[in-house]
């Protein structure tokens, strides 16, 4: 009989080495599975805690760590709106990451928050800030703000962003609805600062953006000339989208006003019109600028045809100004032009636009309405006196610290004289309350370094 330990006899026996090996392998596999399950559970627990950890780190400004923690959480919950918002914020503030990487990644995270989410308005505002301050793309930022306001029409922060974007792009005259929304949404005790911003944004728009220009790198030193800073800013915005009708219209306005270079202004406008005709013709700011430049260049026939090709969905003040110039200077129709000028005077800043008042007066006089012409000329002269530099200098100084009731009464009186009772009443209320609270913090360099009013 063979020895029982003989391999030939035990290879297939139930108690042989092969059976024992298979049993050991099964035990090892079970143990490995358990270990993997434990590891997976620990990994999931680690990822799950990423959101809370990221928020804690963000409170301390530890943006790289906050980004890493939020990204862990998003592995398990890629559509979580709050986590995407946190991750985008951390990305945008993590200066260790190259800007050409962090901006697209941040925008991708924000794009993962749909407009139906409760956090949608916050995400759109965050998109606007990233696009404006990191990408210098003002007009994409404006589209994001418009989406935020479509989601929540009462969002004060979105209205504030819209107001500032208009100021940054030579469209400060269109900001009144956003200013009023910000004013209404600001506690009465804090409204003086909003009113001060409103004054500078409308009467000294070139210097009203001093802080933002510094933040975006357009102003290198406080000694930089305001018009040069503005040109850098507008060139920067156009660089983000060279064919943008709004960007080119803003640049054309700058060359028209600051350099008197009408041919180059028209070149900018024609380039945008050729590249995006439908978009250009839908923008009142673009079309008014185009008509103005053409009329100033003496290209009357084209000015009339371009205006006729404009079919606006709405008729804002820009439309009535462009129409009036065509009726007045292209078609010599003073009656129609006077009517259009009057429509333009009925919307802010028509109340203070003495130049348009004088144009309307001229049309009324030619049309035989001498009395109305005289009224407009008298009002225009009165307004022009109110914008004398001596008067405006006193107002600017009163607005530096907001702690001198007598000086601020002149501010309130100024608003009454220009036909703005809402601002006058708000200043009156602030003056009455001065003895009940601490003065509002001093204004920025805008107040002391303002240039001539843009009127």
C-alpha positions as a LaTeX table, in Angstrom:
\begin{tabular}{lrrr}
\hline
Residue & $x$ (\AA) & $y$ (\AA) & $z$ (\AA) \\
\hline
Unk1 & 0.00 & 0.00 & 0.00 \\
Unk2 & 1.28 & 3.43 & $-0.91$ \\
Unk3 & 2.16 & 5.87 & 1.83 \\
Unk4 & $-0.82$ & 8.13 & 2.56 \\
Unk5 & 1.42 & 11.16 & 2.24 \\
Unk6 & 2.17 & 10.29 & $-1.37$ \\
Unk7 & 1.12 & 13.26 & $-3.56$ \\
Unk8 & $-0.33$ & 10.92 & $-6.10$ \\
Unk9 & $-2.77$ & 9.63 & $-3.51$ \\
Unk10 & $-3.72$ & 12.95 & $-1.89$ \\
Unk11 & $-3.98$ & 15.39 & $-4.85$ \\
Unk12 & $-7.76$ & 14.91 & $-5.21$ \\
Unk13 & $-8.59$ & 13.62 & $-1.77$ \\
Unk14 & $-11.07$ & 15.75 & 0.21 \\
Unk15 & $-8.51$ & 16.29 & 2.93 \\
Unk16 & $-5.64$ & 16.90 & 0.54 \\
Unk17 & $-3.57$ & 20.01 & $-0.06$ \\
Unk18 & $-5.68$ & 21.26 & $-3.02$ \\
Unk19 & $-8.87$ & 21.36 & $-0.97$ \\
Unk20 & $-7.06$ & 23.09 & 1.89 \\
Unk21 & $-5.61$ & 25.64 & $-0.55$ \\
Unk22 & $-9.00$ & 26.45 & $-1.98$ \\
Unk23 & $-10.43$ & 26.91 & 1.48 \\
Unk24 & $-7.59$ & 29.26 & 2.44 \\
Unk25 & $-8.08$ & 31.24 & $-0.78$ \\
Unk26 & $-11.77$ & 31.69 & $-0.05$ \\
Unk27 & $-10.96$ & 32.92 & 3.45 \\
Unk28 & $-8.43$ & 35.36 & 2.00 \\
Unk29 & $-10.92$ & 36.63 & $-0.55$ \\
Unk30 & $-13.54$ & 37.21 & 2.14 \\
Unk31 & $-11.00$ & 39.01 & 4.29 \\
Unk32 & $-9.86$ & 41.16 & 1.36 \\
Unk33 & $-13.47$ & 42.00 & 0.54 \\
Unk34 & $-14.06$ & 43.05 & 4.12 \\
Unk35 & $-10.96$ & 45.20 & 4.07 \\
Unk36 & $-12.04$ & 46.80 & 0.78 \\
Unk37 & $-15.50$ & 47.46 & 2.17 \\
Unk38 & $-14.00$ & 49.06 & 5.25 \\
Unk39 & $-11.65$ & 51.15 & 3.08 \\
Unk40 & $-14.50$ & 52.18 & 0.79 \\
Unk41 & $-16.59$ & 53.13 & 3.77 \\
Unk42 & $-13.75$ & 55.14 & 5.26 \\
Unk43 & $-13.17$ & 56.85 & 1.88 \\
Unk44 & $-16.87$ & 57.64 & 1.55 \\
Unk45 & $-16.93$ & 58.98 & 5.11 \\
Unk46 & $-13.86$ & 61.10 & 4.32 \\
Unk47 & $-15.51$ & 62.48 & 1.16 \\
Unk48 & $-18.82$ & 63.03 & 2.92 \\
Unk49 & $-17.15$ & 65.25 & 5.49 \\
Unk50 & $-15.57$ & 67.41 & 2.80 \\
Unk51 & $-18.37$ & 69.96 & 2.64 \\
Unk52 & $-18.35$ & 70.80 & 6.34 \\
Unk53 & $-14.56$ & 70.82 & 6.37 \\
Unk54 & $-14.43$ & 73.02 & 3.28 \\
Unk55 & $-16.78$ & 75.55 & 4.82 \\
Unk56 & $-14.71$ & 75.64 & 7.99 \\
Unk57 & $-11.50$ & 76.17 & 6.02 \\
Unk58 & $-13.13$ & 78.86 & 3.87 \\
Unk59 & $-14.05$ & 80.85 & 6.97 \\
Unk60 & $-10.32$ & 81.08 & 7.70 \\
Unk61 & $-9.39$ & 81.95 & 4.10 \\
Unk62 & $-7.59$ & 78.65 & 3.50 \\
Unk63 & $-8.71$ & 78.44 & $-0.10$ \\
Unk64 & $-6.49$ & 75.63 & $-1.49$ \\
Unk65 & $-7.52$ & 73.35 & 1.39 \\
Unk66 & $-11.16$ & 74.42 & 1.10 \\
Unk67 & $-11.10$ & 73.65 & $-2.62$ \\
Unk68 & $-9.66$ & 70.17 & $-2.02$ \\
Unk69 & $-12.23$ & 69.40 & 0.68 \\
Unk70 & $-15.19$ & 70.58 & $-1.42$ \\
Unk71 & $-13.90$ & 68.65 & $-4.43$ \\
Unk72 & $-13.86$ & 65.45 & $-2.30$ \\
Unk73 & $-17.49$ & 65.96 & $-1.39$ \\
Unk74 & $-18.43$ & 66.58 & $-5.01$ \\
Unk75 & $-17.12$ & 63.13 & $-5.98$ \\
Unk76 & $-20.12$ & 61.70 & $-4.14$ \\
Unk77 & $-22.53$ & 64.58 & $-4.81$ \\
Unk78 & $-21.55$ & 66.19 & $-8.14$ \\
Unk79 & $-24.80$ & 68.17 & $-8.40$ \\
Unk80 & $-24.86$ & 69.61 & $-4.90$ \\
Unk81 & $-25.39$ & 73.33 & $-5.45$ \\
Unk82 & $-23.85$ & 74.48 & $-2.17$ \\
Unk83 & $-20.74$ & 72.39 & $-2.69$ \\
Unk84 & $-20.33$ & 73.66 & $-6.25$ \\
Unk85 & $-20.65$ & 77.24 & $-5.03$ \\
Unk86 & $-18.04$ & 76.66 & $-2.32$ \\
Unk87 & $-15.68$ & 74.90 & $-4.70$ \\
Unk88 & $-16.01$ & 77.71 & $-7.26$ \\
Unk89 & $-15.32$ & 80.36 & $-4.63$ \\
Unk90 & $-12.26$ & 78.51 & $-3.40$ \\
Unk91 & $-11.00$ & 78.05 & $-6.95$ \\
Unk92 & $-11.45$ & 81.71 & $-7.80$ \\
Unk93 & $-9.50$ & 82.76 & $-4.70$ \\
Unk94 & $-6.74$ & 80.14 & $-4.87$ \\
Unk95 & $-3.91$ & 82.18 & $-6.37$ \\
Unk96 & $-1.63$ & 79.15 & $-6.41$ \\
Unk97 & $-3.59$ & 77.88 & $-9.43$ \\
Unk98 & $-2.90$ & 79.64 & $-12.77$ \\
Unk99 & $-5.77$ & 81.95 & $-13.68$ \\
Unk100 & $-6.27$ & 80.25 & $-17.05$ \\
Unk101 & $-7.06$ & 77.07 & $-15.11$ \\
Unk102 & $-9.00$ & 78.30 & $-12.12$ \\
Unk103 & $-11.40$ & 80.60 & $-13.99$ \\
Unk104 & $-12.71$ & 77.93 & $-16.41$ \\
Unk105 & $-12.87$ & 75.40 & $-13.56$ \\
Unk106 & $-14.76$ & 77.83 & $-11.34$ \\
Unk107 & $-17.20$ & 78.67 & $-14.14$ \\
Unk108 & $-17.72$ & 74.95 & $-14.77$ \\
Unk109 & $-18.62$ & 74.41 & $-11.11$ \\
Unk110 & $-21.02$ & 77.36 & $-11.17$ \\
Unk111 & $-22.54$ & 76.13 & $-14.42$ \\
Unk112 & $-23.43$ & 72.90 & $-12.62$ \\
Unk113 & $-25.95$ & 74.89 & $-10.55$ \\
Unk114 & $-29.14$ & 75.03 & $-12.66$ \\
Unk115 & $-31.43$ & 78.05 & $-12.71$ \\
Unk116 & $-34.06$ & 75.95 & $-10.95$ \\
Unk117 & $-31.93$ & 75.43 & $-7.83$ \\
Unk118 & $-32.54$ & 77.53 & $-4.71$ \\
Unk119 & $-28.92$ & 78.70 & $-4.98$ \\
Unk120 & $-29.28$ & 79.70 & $-8.65$ \\
Unk121 & $-29.22$ & 83.47 & $-8.14$ \\
Unk122 & $-26.11$ & 83.17 & $-5.96$ \\
Unk123 & $-24.43$ & 81.05 & $-8.63$ \\
Unk124 & $-25.20$ & 83.56 & $-11.39$ \\
Unk125 & $-23.88$ & 86.44 & $-9.28$ \\
Unk126 & $-20.75$ & 84.42 & $-8.54$ \\
Unk127 & $-20.33$ & 83.82 & $-12.29$ \\
Unk128 & $-20.59$ & 87.56 & $-12.86$ \\
Unk129 & $-17.91$ & 88.33 & $-10.28$ \\
Unk130 & $-15.53$ & 85.71 & $-11.68$ \\
Unk131 & $-16.06$ & 86.92 & $-15.24$ \\
Unk132 & $-15.64$ & 90.58 & $-14.34$ \\
Unk133 & $-12.85$ & 90.62 & $-11.78$ \\
Unk134 & $-10.76$ & 87.65 & $-12.96$ \\
Unk135 & $-11.55$ & 87.37 & $-16.67$ \\
Unk136 & $-12.25$ & 91.10 & $-17.33$ \\
Unk137 & $-15.24$ & 90.06 & $-19.41$ \\
Unk138 & $-17.76$ & 92.73 & $-18.46$ \\
Unk139 & $-20.41$ & 91.85 & $-21.00$ \\
Unk140 & $-20.52$ & 88.13 & $-20.20$ \\
Unk141 & $-20.69$ & 89.20 & $-16.55$ \\
Unk142 & $-23.65$ & 91.41 & $-17.43$ \\
Unk143 & $-25.46$ & 88.47 & $-19.02$ \\
Unk144 & $-24.94$ & 86.47 & $-15.82$ \\
Unk145 & $-26.37$ & 89.34 & $-13.76$ \\
Unk146 & $-29.41$ & 89.51 & $-16.02$ \\
Unk147 & $-29.98$ & 85.79 & $-15.42$ \\
Unk148 & $-29.73$ & 86.40 & $-11.67$ \\
Unk149 & $-32.34$ & 89.16 & $-11.89$ \\
Unk150 & $-34.60$ & 86.98 & $-14.03$ \\
Unk151 & $-34.48$ & 84.41 & $-11.21$ \\
Unk152 & $-34.92$ & 86.98 & $-8.42$ \\
Unk153 & $-35.95$ & 90.46 & $-9.65$ \\
Unk154 & $-35.55$ & 91.89 & $-6.15$ \\
Unk155 & $-31.96$ & 90.74 & $-5.56$ \\
Unk156 & $-30.25$ & 93.89 & $-4.26$ \\
Unk157 & $-26.73$ & 92.58 & $-4.82$ \\
Unk158 & $-27.53$ & 91.73 & $-8.45$ \\
Unk159 & $-28.94$ & 95.22 & $-8.99$ \\
Unk160 & $-25.78$ & 96.68 & $-7.46$ \\
Unk161 & $-23.61$ & 94.62 & $-9.82$ \\
Unk162 & $-25.73$ & 95.71 & $-12.79$ \\
Unk163 & $-25.38$ & 99.35 & $-11.75$ \\
Unk164 & $-21.59$ & 99.07 & $-11.48$ \\
Unk165 & $-21.27$ & 97.23 & $-14.79$ \\
Unk166 & $-23.16$ & 100.04 & $-16.53$ \\
Unk167 & $-20.82$ & 102.58 & $-14.94$ \\
Unk168 & $-17.77$ & 100.63 & $-16.04$ \\
Unk169 & $-18.93$ & 100.54 & $-19.66$ \\
Unk170 & $-19.97$ & 104.18 & $-20.28$ \\
Unk171 & $-23.65$ & 103.47 & $-19.79$ \\
Unk172 & $-24.10$ & 105.17 & $-16.43$ \\
Unk173 & $-27.18$ & 107.02 & $-17.70$ \\
Unk174 & $-29.06$ & 103.69 & $-17.87$ \\
Unk175 & $-28.45$ & 102.82 & $-14.21$ \\
Unk176 & $-31.42$ & 104.55 & $-12.56$ \\
Unk177 & $-33.66$ & 101.44 & $-12.19$ \\
Unk178 & $-30.83$ & 99.54 & $-10.51$ \\
Unk179 & $-29.98$ & 102.45 & $-8.21$ \\
Unk180 & $-33.61$ & 102.70 & $-7.10$ \\
Unk181 & $-33.76$ & 98.95 & $-6.42$ \\
Unk182 & $-30.57$ & 99.14 & $-4.35$ \\
Unk183 & $-31.88$ & 102.17 & $-2.45$ \\
Unk184 & $-35.17$ & 100.44 & $-1.66$ \\
Unk185 & $-33.38$ & 97.30 & $-0.52$ \\
Unk186 & $-30.93$ & 99.13 & 1.76 \\
Unk187 & $-31.86$ & 99.85 & 5.40 \\
Unk188 & $-32.61$ & 103.56 & 5.89 \\
Unk189 & $-29.65$ & 103.96 & 8.24 \\
Unk190 & $-27.27$ & 102.91 & 5.44 \\
Unk191 & $-28.77$ & 104.75 & 2.48 \\
Unk192 & $-26.47$ & 107.77 & 2.59 \\
Unk193 & $-23.66$ & 105.67 & 1.15 \\
Unk194 & $-25.91$ & 104.54 & $-1.71$ \\
Unk195 & $-26.94$ & 108.14 & $-2.39$ \\
Unk196 & $-23.30$ & 109.22 & $-2.44$ \\
Unk197 & $-22.46$ & 106.47 & $-4.94$ \\
Unk198 & $-25.38$ & 107.60 & $-7.07$ \\
Unk199 & $-24.18$ & 111.21 & $-7.15$ \\
Unk200 & $-20.68$ & 110.28 & $-8.31$ \\
Unk201 & $-21.83$ & 107.61 & $-10.74$ \\
Unk202 & $-24.02$ & 110.10 & $-12.59$ \\
Unk203 & $-22.06$ & 113.34 & $-12.40$ \\
Unk204 & $-18.47$ & 112.07 & $-12.22$ \\
Unk205 & $-18.64$ & 108.62 & $-13.85$ \\
Unk206 & $-15.01$ & 108.60 & $-14.99$ \\
Unk207 & $-13.75$ & 108.69 & $-11.40$ \\
Unk208 & $-16.64$ & 106.86 & $-9.74$ \\
Unk209 & $-15.02$ & 103.51 & $-10.49$ \\
Unk210 & $-11.67$ & 104.23 & $-8.83$ \\
Unk211 & $-11.76$ & 101.27 & $-6.42$ \\
Unk212 & $-12.94$ & 98.79 & $-9.04$ \\
Unk213 & $-10.29$ & 99.95 & $-11.51$ \\
Unk214 & $-7.63$ & 99.34 & $-8.88$ \\
Unk215 & $-9.06$ & 95.92 & $-8.07$ \\
Unk216 & $-8.96$ & 94.86 & $-11.72$ \\
Unk217 & $-5.52$ & 96.30 & $-12.36$ \\
Unk218 & $-6.54$ & 99.12 & $-14.69$ \\
Unk219 & $-5.34$ & 101.79 & $-12.24$ \\
Unk220 & $-1.68$ & 101.29 & $-11.30$ \\
Unk221 & $-1.26$ & 104.35 & $-9.05$ \\
Unk222 & $-3.56$ & 107.06 & $-7.63$ \\
Unk223 & $-1.80$ & 109.54 & $-9.94$ \\
Unk224 & $-3.03$ & 107.80 & $-13.11$ \\
Unk225 & $-5.21$ & 110.09 & $-15.23$ \\
Unk226 & $-8.85$ & 109.07 & $-15.07$ \\
Unk227 & $-9.36$ & 109.10 & $-18.84$ \\
Unk228 & $-6.29$ & 106.90 & $-19.37$ \\
Unk229 & $-7.55$ & 104.44 & $-16.78$ \\
Unk230 & $-10.91$ & 104.37 & $-18.53$ \\
Unk231 & $-9.28$ & 103.66 & $-21.88$ \\
Unk232 & $-7.32$ & 100.74 & $-20.38$ \\
Unk233 & $-10.50$ & 99.38 & $-18.87$ \\
Unk234 & $-12.51$ & 99.61 & $-22.10$ \\
Unk235 & $-9.68$ & 98.09 & $-24.15$ \\
Unk236 & $-9.46$ & 95.31 & $-21.56$ \\
Unk237 & $-13.17$ & 94.57 & $-21.78$ \\
Unk238 & $-13.04$ & 94.59 & $-25.57$ \\
Unk239 & $-10.09$ & 92.19 & $-25.44$ \\
Unk240 & $-12.31$ & 89.60 & $-23.79$ \\
Unk241 & $-14.69$ & 89.72 & $-26.78$ \\
Unk242 & $-13.33$ & 91.81 & $-29.69$ \\
Unk243 & $-16.53$ & 91.52 & $-31.74$ \\
Unk244 & $-18.93$ & 92.49 & $-28.96$ \\
Unk245 & $-21.25$ & 95.31 & $-30.14$ \\
Unk246 & $-21.45$ & 96.77 & $-26.64$ \\
Unk247 & $-17.68$ & 96.65 & $-26.11$ \\
Unk248 & $-17.05$ & 98.36 & $-29.43$ \\
Unk249 & $-19.76$ & 100.95 & $-28.80$ \\
Unk250 & $-18.20$ & 101.82 & $-25.45$ \\
Unk251 & $-14.79$ & 102.19 & $-27.10$ \\
Unk252 & $-16.31$ & 104.27 & $-29.90$ \\
Unk253 & $-17.90$ & 106.59 & $-27.31$ \\
Unk254 & $-14.50$ & 107.02 & $-25.68$ \\
Unk255 & $-12.75$ & 107.90 & $-28.94$ \\
Unk256 & $-15.59$ & 110.22 & $-29.89$ \\
Unk257 & $-15.58$ & 112.10 & $-26.56$ \\
Unk258 & $-11.94$ & 111.98 & $-25.44$ \\
Unk259 & $-9.98$ & 111.88 & $-28.71$ \\
Unk260 & $-12.46$ & 113.40 & $-31.20$ \\
Unk261 & $-11.43$ & 110.53 & $-33.47$ \\
Unk262 & $-14.72$ & 109.92 & $-35.25$ \\
Unk263 & $-13.27$ & 107.85 & $-38.15$ \\
Unk264 & $-11.78$ & 105.31 & $-35.74$ \\
Unk265 & $-14.98$ & 105.28 & $-33.71$ \\
Unk266 & $-16.89$ & 104.38 & $-36.87$ \\
Unk267 & $-14.32$ & 101.71 & $-37.73$ \\
Unk268 & $-14.96$ & 100.04 & $-34.36$ \\
Unk269 & $-18.72$ & 100.19 & $-34.85$ \\
Unk270 & $-18.60$ & 98.89 & $-38.42$ \\
Unk271 & $-16.45$ & 95.95 & $-37.38$ \\
Unk272 & $-18.96$ & 94.87 & $-34.73$ \\
Unk273 & $-21.89$ & 95.48 & $-37.07$ \\
Unk274 & $-20.35$ & 93.27 & $-39.74$ \\
Unk275 & $-19.49$ & 90.52 & $-37.27$ \\
Unk276 & $-22.79$ & 90.42 & $-35.36$ \\
Unk277 & $-25.43$ & 92.44 & $-37.19$ \\
Unk278 & $-28.48$ & 91.08 & $-35.38$ \\
Unk279 & $-26.96$ & 91.53 & $-31.93$ \\
Unk280 & $-25.70$ & 95.02 & $-32.78$ \\
Unk281 & $-29.06$ & 96.23 & $-34.09$ \\
Unk282 & $-30.80$ & 94.92 & $-30.97$ \\
Unk283 & $-28.64$ & 97.09 & $-28.64$ \\
Unk284 & $-29.96$ & 100.66 & $-28.17$ \\
Unk285 & $-26.59$ & 101.84 & $-26.87$ \\
Unk286 & $-24.86$ & 100.57 & $-29.99$ \\
Unk287 & $-27.42$ & 102.01 & $-32.40$ \\
Unk288 & $-27.54$ & 105.43 & $-30.75$ \\
Unk289 & $-23.74$ & 105.57 & $-30.83$ \\
Unk290 & $-23.71$ & 104.58 & $-34.51$ \\
Unk291 & $-26.27$ & 107.25 & $-35.47$ \\
Unk292 & $-24.43$ & 109.90 & $-33.43$ \\
Unk293 & $-21.07$ & 109.13 & $-35.04$ \\
Unk294 & $-22.52$ & 109.07 & $-38.55$ \\
Unk295 & $-24.31$ & 112.40 & $-38.07$ \\
Unk296 & $-21.20$ & 114.00 & $-36.56$ \\
Unk297 & $-19.17$ & 112.76 & $-39.54$ \\
Unk298 & $-21.73$ & 114.25 & $-41.94$ \\
Unk299 & $-22.77$ & 110.87 & $-43.33$ \\
Unk300 & $-26.42$ & 111.87 & $-43.27$ \\
Unk301 & $-27.80$ & 109.42 & $-45.80$ \\
Unk302 & $-26.27$ & 106.44 & $-44.04$ \\
Unk303 & $-27.34$ & 107.76 & $-40.63$ \\
Unk304 & $-30.95$ & 107.81 & $-41.86$ \\
Unk305 & $-30.78$ & 104.35 & $-43.41$ \\
Unk306 & $-29.16$ & 102.81 & $-40.32$ \\
Unk307 & $-31.86$ & 104.32 & $-38.13$ \\
Unk308 & $-34.59$ & 103.02 & $-40.45$ \\
Unk309 & $-33.08$ & 99.52 & $-40.24$ \\
Unk310 & $-33.33$ & 99.64 & $-36.44$ \\
Unk311 & $-36.46$ & 97.86 & $-35.26$ \\
Unk312 & $-36.20$ & 97.95 & $-31.46$ \\
Unk313 & $-38.32$ & 95.73 & $-29.25$ \\
Unk314 & $-38.55$ & 98.67 & $-26.82$ \\
Unk315 & $-38.03$ & 102.42 & $-27.19$ \\
Unk316 & $-35.70$ & 103.59 & $-24.39$ \\
Unk317 & $-34.24$ & 107.07 & $-24.13$ \\
Unk318 & $-31.41$ & 106.11 & $-26.50$ \\
Unk319 & $-33.96$ & 105.43 & $-29.23$ \\
Unk320 & $-35.63$ & 108.84 & $-28.86$ \\
Unk321 & $-32.28$ & 110.64 & $-28.88$ \\
Unk322 & $-31.19$ & 108.87 & $-32.07$ \\
Unk323 & $-34.57$ & 109.44 & $-33.70$ \\
Unk324 & $-34.53$ & 113.12 & $-32.79$ \\
Unk325 & $-31.09$ & 113.64 & $-34.35$ \\
Unk326 & $-32.19$ & 111.95 & $-37.57$ \\
Unk327 & $-35.42$ & 113.97 & $-37.74$ \\
Unk328 & $-33.59$ & 117.18 & $-36.86$ \\
Unk329 & $-30.29$ & 117.02 & $-38.71$ \\
Unk330 & $-30.90$ & 114.45 & $-41.47$ \\
Unk331 & $-34.51$ & 115.07 & $-42.46$ \\
Unk332 & $-35.00$ & 118.68 & $-41.32$ \\
Unk333 & $-38.31$ & 117.87 & $-39.63$ \\
Unk334 & $-38.31$ & 120.15 & $-36.56$ \\
Unk335 & $-41.84$ & 119.26 & $-35.47$ \\
Unk336 & $-41.12$ & 115.52 & $-35.25$ \\
Unk337 & $-37.66$ & 116.15 & $-33.81$ \\
Unk338 & $-39.09$ & 118.37 & $-31.06$ \\
Unk339 & $-41.51$ & 115.60 & $-30.09$ \\
Unk340 & $-38.72$ & 113.01 & $-29.97$ \\
Unk341 & $-36.46$ & 115.28 & $-27.94$ \\
Unk342 & $-39.30$ & 115.84 & $-25.47$ \\
Unk343 & $-39.69$ & 112.07 & $-25.10$ \\
Unk344 & $-35.96$ & 111.80 & $-24.33$ \\
Unk345 & $-36.22$ & 114.61 & $-21.77$ \\
Unk346 & $-38.91$ & 112.65 & $-19.93$ \\
Unk347 & $-36.51$ & 109.89 & $-18.82$ \\
Unk348 & $-33.46$ & 110.20 & $-16.58$ \\
Unk349 & $-31.13$ & 111.98 & $-17.09$ \\
Unk350 & $-33.44$ & 114.12 & $-19.20$ \\
Unk351 & $-34.28$ & 116.20 & $-16.15$ \\
Unk352 & $-30.74$ & 117.64 & $-16.15$ \\
Unk353 & $-29.74$ & 117.33 & $-19.82$ \\
Unk354 & $-29.51$ & 121.00 & $-20.75$ \\
Unk355 & $-27.81$ & 120.19 & $-24.07$ \\
Unk356 & $-30.80$ & 118.18 & $-25.25$ \\
Unk357 & $-33.08$ & 120.91 & $-23.89$ \\
Unk358 & $-31.31$ & 123.44 & $-26.10$ \\
Unk359 & $-31.63$ & 121.17 & $-29.14$ \\
Unk360 & $-35.33$ & 120.69 & $-28.42$ \\
Unk361 & $-35.73$ & 124.47 & $-27.99$ \\
Unk362 & $-34.16$ & 125.06 & $-31.38$ \\
Unk363 & $-36.58$ & 122.60 & $-33.00$ \\
Unk364 & $-39.57$ & 124.17 & $-31.24$ \\
Unk365 & $-38.48$ & 127.63 & $-32.40$ \\
Unk366 & $-38.16$ & 126.45 & $-36.01$ \\
Unk367 & $-41.58$ & 124.80 & $-35.72$ \\
Unk368 & $-43.14$ & 128.04 & $-34.46$ \\
Unk369 & $-43.53$ & 127.05 & $-30.78$ \\
Unk370 & $-41.65$ & 130.06 & $-29.41$ \\
Unk371 & $-43.09$ & 129.83 & $-25.89$ \\
Unk372 & $-41.97$ & 126.24 & $-25.35$ \\
Unk373 & $-38.59$ & 127.07 & $-26.87$ \\
Unk374 & $-38.16$ & 129.88 & $-24.34$ \\
Unk375 & $-39.12$ & 127.62 & $-21.42$ \\
Unk376 & $-36.56$ & 125.01 & $-22.41$ \\
Unk377 & $-33.78$ & 127.55 & $-22.93$ \\
Unk378 & $-34.44$ & 129.11 & $-19.54$ \\
Unk379 & $-34.47$ & 125.73 & $-17.80$ \\
Unk380 & $-31.32$ & 124.66 & $-19.61$ \\
Unk381 & $-29.49$ & 127.80 & $-18.52$ \\
Unk382 & $-30.62$ & 127.30 & $-14.93$ \\
Unk383 & $-29.35$ & 123.71 & $-14.93$ \\
Unk384 & $-26.04$ & 124.67 & $-16.49$ \\
Unk385 & $-25.48$ & 127.14 & $-13.65$ \\
Unk386 & $-26.18$ & 124.40 & $-11.10$ \\
Unk387 & $-23.35$ & 122.38 & $-12.57$ \\
Unk388 & $-20.85$ & 125.19 & $-12.20$ \\
Unk389 & $-17.60$ & 123.84 & $-10.76$ \\
Unk390 & $-17.79$ & 125.99 & $-7.62$ \\
Unk391 & $-21.18$ & 124.53 & $-6.70$ \\
Unk392 & $-20.16$ & 120.96 & $-7.52$ \\
Unk393 & $-16.91$ & 121.30 & $-5.58$ \\
Unk394 & $-18.87$ & 122.19 & $-2.44$ \\
Unk395 & $-21.17$ & 119.21 & $-2.97$ \\
Unk396 & $-18.24$ & 116.84 & $-3.41$ \\
Unk397 & $-16.63$ & 118.05 & $-0.21$ \\
Unk398 & $-19.91$ & 117.61 & 1.67 \\
Unk399 & $-20.04$ & 114.01 & 0.47 \\
Unk400 & $-16.54$ & 113.07 & 1.69 \\
Unk401 & $-17.46$ & 112.44 & 5.33 \\
Unk402 & $-21.24$ & 112.90 & 5.45 \\
Unk403 & $-21.03$ & 114.51 & 8.88 \\
Unk404 & $-21.82$ & 118.17 & 8.17 \\
Unk405 & $-25.57$ & 118.86 & 8.25 \\
Unk406 & $-25.27$ & 122.36 & 6.79 \\
Unk407 & $-23.20$ & 121.17 & 3.85 \\
Unk408 & $-25.51$ & 118.21 & 3.24 \\
Unk409 & $-28.53$ & 120.53 & 3.16 \\
Unk410 & $-26.97$ & 122.03 & 0.06 \\
Unk411 & $-26.84$ & 118.52 & $-1.43$ \\
Unk412 & $-30.54$ & 118.00 & $-0.67$ \\
Unk413 & $-31.37$ & 121.43 & $-2.11$ \\
Unk414 & $-29.38$ & 120.63 & $-5.26$ \\
Unk415 & $-31.52$ & 117.55 & $-5.87$ \\
Unk416 & $-34.70$ & 119.58 & $-5.36$ \\
Unk417 & $-33.50$ & 122.14 & $-7.90$ \\
Unk418 & $-32.76$ & 119.51 & $-10.55$ \\
Unk419 & $-36.21$ & 117.93 & $-10.11$ \\
Unk420 & $-35.28$ & 114.83 & $-8.10$ \\
Unk421 & $-37.55$ & 114.86 & $-5.02$ \\
Unk422 & $-36.78$ & 111.25 & $-4.03$ \\
Unk423 & $-33.08$ & 111.91 & $-3.51$ \\
Unk424 & $-33.82$ & 115.22 & $-1.79$ \\
Unk425 & $-36.18$ & 113.52 & 0.69 \\
Unk426 & $-33.67$ & 110.75 & 1.42 \\
Unk427 & $-30.95$ & 113.32 & 2.15 \\
Unk428 & $-33.36$ & 115.26 & 4.39 \\
Unk429 & $-34.04$ & 112.11 & 6.41 \\
Unk430 & $-30.34$ & 111.39 & 6.75 \\
Unk431 & $-29.61$ & 114.93 & 7.91 \\
Unk432 & $-32.33$ & 114.67 & 10.57 \\
Unk433 & $-30.81$ & 111.44 & 11.87 \\
Unk434 & $-27.19$ & 112.62 & 12.02 \\
Unk435 & $-27.35$ & 113.24 & 15.75 \\
Unk436 & $-28.67$ & 109.74 & 16.41 \\
Unk437 & $-25.85$ & 107.63 & 14.94 \\
Unk438 & $-22.22$ & 107.56 & 13.90 \\
Unk439 & $-21.33$ & 109.26 & 10.59 \\
Unk440 & $-21.02$ & 107.12 & 7.48 \\
Unk441 & $-17.43$ & 106.20 & 6.64 \\
Unk442 & $-15.52$ & 108.54 & 4.38 \\
Unk443 & $-15.81$ & 108.14 & 0.64 \\
Unk444 & $-12.98$ & 106.97 & $-1.58$ \\
Unk445 & $-10.71$ & 109.05 & $-3.78$ \\
Unk446 & $-13.64$ & 109.69 & $-6.07$ \\
Unk447 & $-14.84$ & 112.58 & $-3.94$ \\
Unk448 & $-11.58$ & 114.47 & $-3.71$ \\
Unk449 & $-10.27$ & 113.72 & $-7.19$ \\
Unk450 & $-13.37$ & 114.11 & $-9.31$ \\
Unk451 & $-13.06$ & 115.65 & $-12.75$ \\
Unk452 & $-15.63$ & 117.79 & $-14.53$ \\
Unk453 & $-19.19$ & 116.44 & $-14.38$ \\
Unk454 & $-20.28$ & 114.29 & $-17.33$ \\
Unk455 & $-23.31$ & 116.37 & $-18.31$ \\
\hline
\end{tabular}
